[in-house]
Coordinates of N, CA and C in Angstrom, one line a residue:
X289 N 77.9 56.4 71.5 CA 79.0 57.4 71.7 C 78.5 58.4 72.8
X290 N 79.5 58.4 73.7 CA 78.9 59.9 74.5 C 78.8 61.3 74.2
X291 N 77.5 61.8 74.4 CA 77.7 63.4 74.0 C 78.9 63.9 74.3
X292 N 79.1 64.8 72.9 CA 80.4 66.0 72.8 C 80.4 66.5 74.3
X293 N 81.4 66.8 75.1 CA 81.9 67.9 76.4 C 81.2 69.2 75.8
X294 N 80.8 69.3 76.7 CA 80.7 71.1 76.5 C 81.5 72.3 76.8
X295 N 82.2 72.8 76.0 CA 83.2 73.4 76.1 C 82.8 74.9 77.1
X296 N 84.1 74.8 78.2 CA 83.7 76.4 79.2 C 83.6 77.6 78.5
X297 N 83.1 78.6 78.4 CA 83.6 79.7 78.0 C 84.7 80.6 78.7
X298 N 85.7 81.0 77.7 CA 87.0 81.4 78.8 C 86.8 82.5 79.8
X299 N 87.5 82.7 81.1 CA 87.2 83.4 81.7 C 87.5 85.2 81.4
X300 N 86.9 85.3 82.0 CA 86.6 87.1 81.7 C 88.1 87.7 81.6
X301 N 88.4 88.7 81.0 CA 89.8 89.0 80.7 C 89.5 90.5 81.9
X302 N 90.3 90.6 83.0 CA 90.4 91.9 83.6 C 90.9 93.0 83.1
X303 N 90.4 94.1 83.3 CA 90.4 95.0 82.8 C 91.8 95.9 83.5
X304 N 92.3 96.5 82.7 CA 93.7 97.2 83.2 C 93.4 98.6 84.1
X305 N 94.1 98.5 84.9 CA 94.1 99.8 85.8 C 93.9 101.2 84.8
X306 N 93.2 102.0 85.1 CA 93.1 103.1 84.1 C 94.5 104.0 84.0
X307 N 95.1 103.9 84.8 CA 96.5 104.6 84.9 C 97.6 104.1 83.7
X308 N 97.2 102.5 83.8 CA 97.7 101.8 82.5 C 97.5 102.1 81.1
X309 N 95.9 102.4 81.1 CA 95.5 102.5 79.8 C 95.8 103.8 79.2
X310 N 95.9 104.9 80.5 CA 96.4 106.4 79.9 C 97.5 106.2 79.6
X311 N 98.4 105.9 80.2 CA 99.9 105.6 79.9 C 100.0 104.7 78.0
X312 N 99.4 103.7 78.0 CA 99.2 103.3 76.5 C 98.1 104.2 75.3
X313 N 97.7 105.1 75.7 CA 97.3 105.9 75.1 C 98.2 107.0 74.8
X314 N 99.2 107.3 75.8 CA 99.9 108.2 75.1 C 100.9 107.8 74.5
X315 N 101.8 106.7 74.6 CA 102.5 105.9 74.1 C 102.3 106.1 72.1
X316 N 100.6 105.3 72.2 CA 100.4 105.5 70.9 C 100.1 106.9 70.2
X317 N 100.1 108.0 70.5 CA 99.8 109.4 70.3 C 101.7 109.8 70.1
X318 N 102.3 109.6 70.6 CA 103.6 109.6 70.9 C 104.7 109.6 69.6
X319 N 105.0 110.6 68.5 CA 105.4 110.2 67.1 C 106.9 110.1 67.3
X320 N 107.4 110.5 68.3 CA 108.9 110.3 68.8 C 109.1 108.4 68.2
X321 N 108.2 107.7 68.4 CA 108.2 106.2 68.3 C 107.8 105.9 67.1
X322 N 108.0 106.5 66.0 CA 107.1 106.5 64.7 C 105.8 105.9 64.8
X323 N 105.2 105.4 63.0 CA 104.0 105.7 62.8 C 103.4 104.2 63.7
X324 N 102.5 103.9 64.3 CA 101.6 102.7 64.6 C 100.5 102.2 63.5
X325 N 100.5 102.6 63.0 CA 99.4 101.7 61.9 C 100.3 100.6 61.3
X326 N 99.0 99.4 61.3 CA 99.5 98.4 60.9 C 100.0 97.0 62.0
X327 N 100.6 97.8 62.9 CA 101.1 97.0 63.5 C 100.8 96.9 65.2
X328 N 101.0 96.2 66.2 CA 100.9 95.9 67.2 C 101.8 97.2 68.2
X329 N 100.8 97.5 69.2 CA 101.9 98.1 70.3 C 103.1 97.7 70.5
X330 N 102.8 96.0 70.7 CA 103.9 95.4 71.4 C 105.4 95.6 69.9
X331 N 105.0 95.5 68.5 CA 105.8 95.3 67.3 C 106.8 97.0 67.3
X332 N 105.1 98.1 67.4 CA 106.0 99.6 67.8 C 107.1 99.5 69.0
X333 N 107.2 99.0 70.3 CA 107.6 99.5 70.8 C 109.1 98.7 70.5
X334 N 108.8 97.5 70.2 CA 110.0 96.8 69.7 C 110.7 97.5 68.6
X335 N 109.9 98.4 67.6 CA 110.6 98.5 66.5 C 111.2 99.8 66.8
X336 N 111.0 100.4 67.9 CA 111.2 101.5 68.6 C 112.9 101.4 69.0
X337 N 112.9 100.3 69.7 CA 113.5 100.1 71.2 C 114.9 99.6 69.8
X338 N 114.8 98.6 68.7 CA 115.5 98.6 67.7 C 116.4 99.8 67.1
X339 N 115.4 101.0 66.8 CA 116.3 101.9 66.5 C 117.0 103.0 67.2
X340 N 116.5 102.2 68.2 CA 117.7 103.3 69.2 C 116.7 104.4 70.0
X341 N 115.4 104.5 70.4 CA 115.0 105.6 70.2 C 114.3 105.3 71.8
X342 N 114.8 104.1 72.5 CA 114.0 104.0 74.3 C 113.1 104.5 74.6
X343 N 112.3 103.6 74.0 CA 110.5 103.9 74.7 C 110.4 103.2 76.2
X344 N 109.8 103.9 76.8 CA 109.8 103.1 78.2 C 109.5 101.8 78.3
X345 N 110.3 101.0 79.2 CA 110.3 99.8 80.2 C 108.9 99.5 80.6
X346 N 108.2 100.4 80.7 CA 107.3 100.2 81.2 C 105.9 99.6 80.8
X347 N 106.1 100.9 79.2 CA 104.8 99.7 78.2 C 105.2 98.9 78.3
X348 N 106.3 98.2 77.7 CA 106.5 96.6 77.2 C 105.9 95.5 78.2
X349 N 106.0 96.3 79.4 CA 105.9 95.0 80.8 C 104.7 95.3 81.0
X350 N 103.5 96.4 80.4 CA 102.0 96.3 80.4 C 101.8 95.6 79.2
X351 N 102.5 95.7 78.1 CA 101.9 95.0 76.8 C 102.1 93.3 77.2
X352 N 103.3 93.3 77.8 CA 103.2 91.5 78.4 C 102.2 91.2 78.9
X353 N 101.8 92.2 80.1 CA 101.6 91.8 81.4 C 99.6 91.4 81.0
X354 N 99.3 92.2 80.0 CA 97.8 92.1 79.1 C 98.2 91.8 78.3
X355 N 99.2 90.6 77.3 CA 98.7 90.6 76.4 C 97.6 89.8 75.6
X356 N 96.9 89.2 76.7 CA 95.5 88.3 75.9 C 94.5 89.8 75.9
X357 N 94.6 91.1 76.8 CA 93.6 91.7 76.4 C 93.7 92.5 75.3
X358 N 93.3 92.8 74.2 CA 93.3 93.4 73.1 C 93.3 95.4 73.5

């Protein structure tokens, strides 16, 4: 049988502009959007944008736009 492939290690995940990450920092600081524990940025802003309470356009399209980076 042929040796197992060796599997690549995945490529480096880039790091977000820091203007990004202040911007998600205050987001989650932010209690206008209730509490975040527990759950995902991307779940707050949804559960946000559900009750009526328009968190910006803007996280959501950083939480997409990274969402393999943690």
């Amino acid at each position: 049988a042929p040796p197992p492939a060796e599997e690549s290690p995945p490529p480096p995940v880039a790091a977000p502009d820091p203007a990004v990450l202040e911007m998600l920092r205050r987001f989650d600081l932010a209690w206008e959007y209730g509490p975040c524990t527990g759950i995902t940025r991307l779940q707050r802003w949804e559960r946000a944008q559900a009750l009526g309470l328009s968190p910006p356009s803007s996280i959501r399209d950083a939480l997409l736009e990274h969402q393999d980076n943690p």
